[in-house]
């Protein structure tokens, strides 16, 4: 029988993994996943692990859900792929309609058009180009983006430019777009008035440079990759009114927060604010296949329509070979249908509350700095005893049958939204014991 060790050796000889220091790879004993069912990952040696981070924040309904499996299989029997450049297809249309029907409504424009992309980063990339081109086609070219410190929007260069995660982004600074960073309302180092301080900084930035800014780009309500830095809805309302006052677009990056993660369909719903552009990905296909989208307001789309007297094309010259792939769209349509039929957003809100209660005792643990949570997005920041304390806690949880992945010193918990009672308890117990083992 070929064991995990054999596969790890073959992997190490042939594969370069994302966000991975390969000098440690073999010693870290990576899990070799063979199959999955519901919230469980099963490795090639038959060991089962609860998928505590939803396979990088994607799996909403658990793995290999029968309805989503069937939808992908049906689609595969009908149409595998056809280009979205010059043709369309029924799953692409149906998914766009479903996404728009669920889009956040609130202070701001209605979102009426869907532009598909591949991963979260490529949706962000498209949104940035749309925002800049919008500014040029509405008569006021503005080359600058406002971004939040500690932000993470993906790894392509445009997405990195609007990020603010020093560890991930510093190396690439000489390559980046023009941006202006403002303090993040989630930054605990700003003190108890962090939300107001950040809002005042955003206001001052827009007052000084607003005429150069094509878009304000934020992760609404919580900065996930920064370690789950949550913040007040009021900041988003301020951002909405400042964008309007200065003629800039407001971009909400809901790649991590969308599709029920925060206990609402969208993080924007917590604030009652709608952006001009909304990026989404990850859970869009219930975690099955790579697909992302930009939802756009009508006034943005209209600026790209040709009109008499134009001196050049207004077309958005942007797209990818697999844009709107039918299999991805079919998975997404089925996933959204199951979410609606099974009231998954409300279940996610309940799961978040339950996990919050179970993890409450950790907040007063000597080895824990803070427990942060919005819905099912949870960060347990541990005291940095060694350079890899967060990682050590995750390894200790793995010994207890729960698979977690840290972001620096913050252990992330982000399970499938349909997690059952006993699995929820296992998750909380394993994490609590792991913290005890590593930090007592
Ligand atoms: C808010 C946000 N935007 C964009 C991305 C990038 O998505 P992807 O990894 O699919 O490119 C992420 C990934 O974690 C994210 O959290």
XYZ file of C-alpha atoms and ligand atoms in Angstrom:
456
model
C 0.000 0.000 0.000
C 1.248 3.490 -0.824
C 1.277 5.481 2.428
C 1.279 9.178 3.224
C 5.070 9.075 3.625
C 5.522 7.714 0.102
C 3.278 10.404 -1.368
C 4.998 13.157 0.611
C 8.379 12.041 -0.754
C 7.043 12.025 -4.333
C 5.337 15.380 -3.737
C 8.540 16.921 -2.390
C 10.405 15.764 -5.480
C 7.922 17.254 -7.972
C 5.630 19.930 -6.497
C 6.005 23.581 -5.397
C 3.104 24.507 -3.079
C 1.562 27.960 -2.529
C 2.486 29.958 0.581
C 4.869 27.163 1.608
C 8.418 27.142 2.935
C 9.640 23.928 1.381
C 12.645 23.656 3.702
C 10.130 22.547 6.394
C 7.684 20.685 4.180
C 8.602 17.063 4.880
C 9.184 17.636 8.627
C 5.752 19.293 8.890
C 4.133 16.030 7.731
C 1.523 17.484 5.329
C -1.809 15.666 5.191
C -2.211 13.690 1.960
C -5.933 13.997 1.290
C -7.496 11.102 -0.553
C -11.226 11.801 -0.300
C -13.777 13.808 1.598
C -17.329 13.473 2.873
C -19.397 16.189 4.515
C -17.085 18.101 6.865
C -14.451 15.319 6.878
C -11.183 14.972 4.985
C -9.797 11.438 4.787
C -6.087 10.889 4.137
C -4.493 8.094 2.128
C -3.847 6.149 5.355
C -7.557 6.310 6.210
C -7.273 8.930 9.002
C -10.190 11.352 9.239
C -9.862 15.072 9.982
C -12.620 17.583 10.511
C -12.065 20.296 7.880
C -11.959 23.219 10.321
C -11.112 25.827 7.676
C -13.454 24.629 4.906
C -10.485 23.889 2.601
C -9.259 27.489 2.588
C -12.637 29.065 3.357
C -14.488 27.606 0.382
C -16.637 24.632 1.425
C -20.028 25.930 2.511
C -22.184 22.769 2.487
C -19.583 20.108 3.261
C -17.649 18.082 0.706
C -19.213 15.979 -2.043
C -22.750 17.179 -1.351
C -25.119 14.874 -3.303
C -27.123 17.679 -4.959
C -24.062 19.609 -6.047
C -22.360 16.416 -7.235
C -25.434 15.564 -9.309
C -25.619 19.055 -10.804
C -21.971 18.952 -11.887
C -22.397 15.425 -13.318
C -25.522 16.498 -15.267
C -23.728 19.533 -16.615
C -20.727 17.422 -17.593
C -22.960 15.158 -19.655
C -24.367 18.204 -21.489
C -21.603 20.786 -21.947
C -18.088 20.784 -20.486
C -16.899 24.161 -21.673
C -17.617 26.781 -24.277
C -16.130 30.223 -24.409
C -17.986 33.186 -22.918
C -16.405 35.454 -25.550
C -19.006 35.651 -28.310
C -21.285 32.886 -26.980
C -23.284 32.413 -23.812
C -24.801 29.401 -22.062
C -27.732 28.670 -19.798
C -25.817 28.034 -16.531
C -23.914 31.311 -17.005
C -27.173 33.231 -17.389
C -28.992 31.433 -14.569
C -26.140 31.933 -12.124
C -25.919 35.643 -12.909
C -29.644 35.975 -12.216
C -29.322 34.082 -8.924
C -26.339 36.162 -7.779
C -28.106 39.425 -8.546
C -31.258 38.262 -6.777
C -29.203 37.743 -3.602
C -27.046 40.868 -3.927
C -26.875 43.261 -0.998
C -29.492 45.987 -1.064
C -29.067 49.025 1.092
C -27.563 52.479 0.944
C -25.983 52.499 -2.520
C -26.810 51.444 -6.056
C -28.565 48.239 -7.108
C -26.132 45.643 -8.479
C -27.443 44.611 -11.883
C -24.642 42.959 -13.878
C -22.272 40.031 -13.321
C -18.767 39.782 -14.795
C -17.213 36.320 -14.239
C -13.576 35.636 -13.390
C -11.622 32.646 -12.107
C -10.293 33.054 -8.555
C -10.793 35.722 -5.947
C -7.672 37.563 -7.075
C -8.797 37.689 -10.682
C -12.169 39.123 -9.618
C -10.330 41.838 -7.690
C -8.072 42.444 -10.666
C -11.128 42.902 -12.916
C -12.785 45.241 -10.414
C -9.687 47.459 -10.246
C -9.490 47.734 -14.009
C -13.229 48.420 -14.256
C -12.924 51.174 -11.645
C -10.032 52.858 -13.404
C -11.601 52.566 -16.851
C -14.884 53.874 -15.428
C -13.061 56.984 -14.275
C -11.551 57.536 -17.719
C -14.907 56.987 -19.446
C -16.794 59.353 -17.191
C -14.398 62.156 -17.994
C -12.130 62.249 -14.955
C -9.206 59.836 -15.209
C -8.112 58.894 -11.700
C -5.144 56.546 -11.323
C -5.208 56.011 -7.550
C -6.879 53.444 -5.268
C -7.554 53.840 -1.564
C -6.787 50.675 0.395
C -6.808 49.684 4.046
C -3.738 48.707 5.992
C -3.544 44.955 6.733
C -5.850 44.296 3.769
C -5.589 41.138 1.688
C -7.221 40.900 -1.723
C -5.179 38.137 -3.371
C -1.807 37.592 -4.975
C -1.933 38.980 -8.515
C -0.158 42.319 -8.765
C -3.246 44.532 -8.810
C -4.669 42.706 -5.816
C -1.325 42.972 -4.024
C -1.263 46.733 -4.749
C -4.505 47.269 -2.818
C -3.335 44.956 -0.032
C -1.549 45.971 3.117
C -0.189 42.747 4.539
C 3.518 43.490 5.063
C 4.706 39.879 5.229
C 2.986 38.910 1.997
C 3.309 42.164 0.069
C 6.475 44.115 0.941
C 8.694 42.298 -1.573
C 6.597 43.408 -4.515
C 6.255 47.115 -3.639
C 8.428 48.336 -6.557
C 6.032 46.648 -8.993
C 2.730 48.061 -7.789
C -0.067 50.449 -8.839
C -0.583 53.873 -7.317
C -2.419 53.528 -4.003
C -2.903 55.387 -0.780
C -3.172 53.342 2.407
C -5.344 54.396 5.322
C -5.416 52.866 8.803
C -7.702 49.905 9.226
C -10.695 50.135 11.553
C -9.835 46.545 12.551
C -6.358 47.481 13.770
C -6.289 46.926 17.559
C -3.114 49.032 17.791
C -5.199 52.144 17.053
C -6.803 51.733 20.488
C -10.447 51.723 21.587
C -11.423 54.443 19.068
C -10.005 52.485 16.144
C -13.206 52.690 14.059
C -13.510 56.460 14.415
C -9.774 56.982 13.929
C -9.795 55.021 10.681
C -12.931 56.796 9.463
C -11.333 60.191 10.168
C -8.195 59.129 8.282
C -10.293 58.017 5.308
C -12.131 61.332 5.348
C -8.860 63.294 5.447
C -7.385 61.196 2.632
C -10.404 61.728 0.421
C -10.439 65.459 1.197
C -6.799 65.735 0.147
C -6.658 63.312 -2.798
C -10.264 62.350 -3.637
C -10.078 63.857 -7.130
C -7.317 61.346 -7.958
C -9.061 58.312 -6.469
C -11.049 55.973 -8.739
C -12.035 53.537 -5.975
C -12.003 52.805 -2.269
C -11.386 49.068 -1.845
C -12.244 47.255 1.399
C -12.982 43.846 2.857
C -16.319 44.691 4.504
C -16.748 44.103 8.270
C -13.706 41.851 8.734
C -10.192 41.587 7.341
C -9.840 37.809 7.068
C -6.234 37.161 6.097
C -5.039 39.828 8.546
C -6.179 37.381 11.250
C -9.926 38.066 11.386
C -9.751 41.760 12.302
C -13.429 42.663 12.641
C -14.695 46.233 12.713
C -17.854 48.343 12.938
C -20.478 48.634 10.212
C -20.389 52.410 10.666
C -17.018 52.539 8.875
C -18.666 51.140 5.740
C -21.412 53.755 5.880
C -18.720 56.433 6.106
C -16.864 54.877 3.172
C -20.099 54.865 1.135
C -20.786 58.539 1.739
C -17.165 59.576 1.123
C -17.034 57.632 -2.152
C -20.241 59.357 -3.254
C -19.079 62.797 -2.158
C -15.836 62.492 -4.123
C -17.125 60.630 -7.202
C -15.109 57.476 -6.465
C -16.438 53.918 -6.675
C -16.812 51.789 -3.556
C -15.530 48.226 -3.977
C -16.414 45.543 -1.432
C -14.259 42.458 -1.643
C -16.557 39.687 -0.391
C -14.349 36.838 -1.625
C -13.937 35.577 1.953
C -17.103 36.967 3.545
C -19.733 36.141 0.919
C -22.248 33.286 0.852
C -23.258 33.166 4.495
C -19.833 33.117 6.130
C -20.546 36.033 8.426
C -24.052 34.872 9.362
C -25.560 37.054 6.594
C -25.518 36.350 2.892
C -23.022 39.216 2.487
C -20.950 41.125 5.020
C -22.397 44.259 3.406
C -25.799 43.236 4.794
C -24.552 43.893 8.346
C -24.064 47.529 7.392
C -27.063 48.016 5.099
C -24.682 49.343 2.456
C -24.338 48.371 -1.206
C -21.075 48.972 -3.088
C -20.666 49.942 -6.749
C -18.622 46.790 -7.358
C -18.683 43.599 -5.306
C -16.132 40.828 -5.787
C -16.923 37.271 -4.706
C -15.329 33.842 -5.077
C -14.442 30.959 -2.725
C -17.890 29.761 -1.515
C -19.605 30.779 -4.772
C -19.413 27.176 -6.069
C -20.050 25.718 -2.587
C -16.282 25.166 -2.579
C -16.248 22.844 -5.587
C -14.598 24.596 -8.479
C -12.691 27.802 -9.190
C -15.067 30.607 -10.113
C -15.389 34.218 -9.053
C -17.424 37.219 -10.102
C -17.685 40.977 -9.999
C -21.211 42.272 -9.406
C -21.543 45.746 -10.864
C -23.975 48.631 -10.522
C -25.864 49.754 -13.623
C -24.172 53.169 -13.733
C -20.776 51.442 -13.937
C -21.908 49.094 -16.718
C -23.487 51.992 -18.624
C -20.158 53.807 -18.774
C -18.853 50.935 -20.915
C -21.606 51.166 -23.563
C -20.651 52.695 -26.922
C -22.430 55.933 -27.776
C -22.504 58.353 -30.737
C -19.521 60.645 -30.888
C -17.159 58.302 -29.046
C -13.541 58.656 -30.103
C -12.605 55.143 -29.008
C -14.180 51.889 -27.873
C -15.592 51.773 -24.352
C -15.301 47.977 -24.271
C -13.854 46.293 -21.183
C -10.940 44.480 -22.842
C -10.528 41.880 -20.138
C -11.399 38.214 -19.672
C -10.039 34.725 -19.223
C -10.100 31.563 -21.336
C -12.324 29.746 -18.831
C -14.526 32.722 -17.933
C -17.955 31.484 -16.826
C -17.086 27.791 -17.243
C -20.423 25.874 -17.299
C -19.346 23.208 -14.780
C -18.405 25.902 -12.274
C -21.687 27.725 -12.911
C -23.683 24.493 -12.461
C -22.001 23.814 -9.104
C -22.728 27.381 -8.044
C -26.399 27.279 -9.047
C -26.911 24.002 -7.150
C -25.030 25.323 -4.126
C -27.144 28.484 -3.995
C -30.328 26.434 -4.357
C -29.349 24.176 -1.433
C -28.451 27.235 0.626
C -31.898 28.662 0.068
C -33.822 25.398 0.547
C -31.979 24.552 3.749
C -31.826 28.071 5.164
C -28.064 27.780 5.357
C -27.405 31.459 6.082
C -29.520 31.309 9.249
C -27.844 28.014 10.168
C -24.463 29.669 9.730
C -25.507 32.449 12.105
C -26.518 29.790 14.661
C -23.290 27.843 14.171
C -21.291 31.009 14.712
C -23.114 31.740 17.977
C -22.569 28.194 19.192
C -18.876 28.196 18.347
C -18.544 31.607 19.967
C -19.954 30.238 23.226
C -17.831 27.078 23.136
C -14.660 29.079 22.506
C -15.490 31.785 25.069
C -13.288 30.256 27.791
C -10.259 30.614 25.490
C -10.563 34.401 25.678
C -9.331 34.330 29.287
C -6.593 31.742 28.661
C -3.144 33.106 29.559
C -1.792 32.008 26.200
C -4.499 33.746 24.179
C -4.358 37.414 23.152
C -7.867 37.706 21.694
C -10.695 35.661 20.228
C -12.326 37.474 17.297
C -15.454 36.384 15.476
C -18.015 37.494 12.920
C -20.493 34.701 12.170
C -18.448 31.605 11.370
C -15.230 33.546 10.703
C -13.136 33.099 13.824
C -9.561 34.002 14.737
C -7.929 32.883 17.976
C -4.791 34.985 18.383
C -2.267 33.190 20.564
C 0.729 34.678 22.376
C 3.794 34.273 20.133
C 5.917 31.915 22.254
C 7.983 30.754 19.281
C 8.023 31.777 15.633
C 5.522 29.006 14.879
C 3.179 28.944 17.877
C 0.067 29.210 15.716
C 1.312 26.357 13.566
C 2.104 24.243 16.663
C -1.469 24.736 17.930
C -2.801 23.548 14.558
C -0.560 20.469 14.652
C -1.819 19.675 18.169
C -5.420 20.034 16.915
C -4.604 17.711 14.037
C -3.517 15.044 16.522
C -7.074 15.379 17.885
C -8.703 14.905 14.479
C -9.260 18.536 13.474
C -7.468 20.158 10.533
C -6.740 23.865 11.014
C -4.374 26.352 9.410
C -2.974 29.465 11.105
C -2.252 32.926 9.808
C 0.863 33.775 11.800
C -0.128 33.733 15.468
C -3.833 33.590 14.711
C -5.457 30.184 14.461
C -8.293 30.395 11.962
C -11.555 28.527 12.460
C -13.948 28.634 9.528
C -15.869 25.351 9.220
C -18.513 24.328 6.689
C -21.702 26.277 7.452
C -23.758 23.111 7.933
C -21.536 21.612 10.652
C -23.482 19.338 13.032
C -23.647 19.515 16.839
C -21.134 16.803 17.688
C -18.627 18.001 15.100
C -18.942 21.557 16.403
C -18.106 20.288 19.865
C -15.170 18.257 18.553
C -13.822 21.341 16.806
C -14.037 23.529 19.902
C -12.659 20.853 22.246
C -9.737 19.983 19.997
C -8.769 23.630 19.628
C -9.097 24.335 23.357
C -6.987 21.291 24.250
C -4.439 22.179 21.575
C -4.052 25.703 22.983
C -3.644 24.195 26.445
C -1.033 21.746 25.250
C 1.074 24.326 23.422
C 0.615 27.408 25.613
C 0.237 26.227 29.218
C -10.824 39.042 0.833
C -10.073 38.207 -0.160
N -9.967 38.641 -1.419
C -9.335 37.922 -2.359
C -8.748 36.719 -2.043
C -8.022 35.954 -3.092
O -8.758 34.868 -3.529
P -8.071 33.684 -4.364
O -7.118 33.017 -3.415
O -9.200 32.810 -4.768
O -7.360 34.308 -5.506
C -8.847 36.232 -0.744
C -8.245 34.936 -0.388
O -8.155 34.558 0.765
C -9.520 36.997 0.239
O -9.605 36.595 1.506
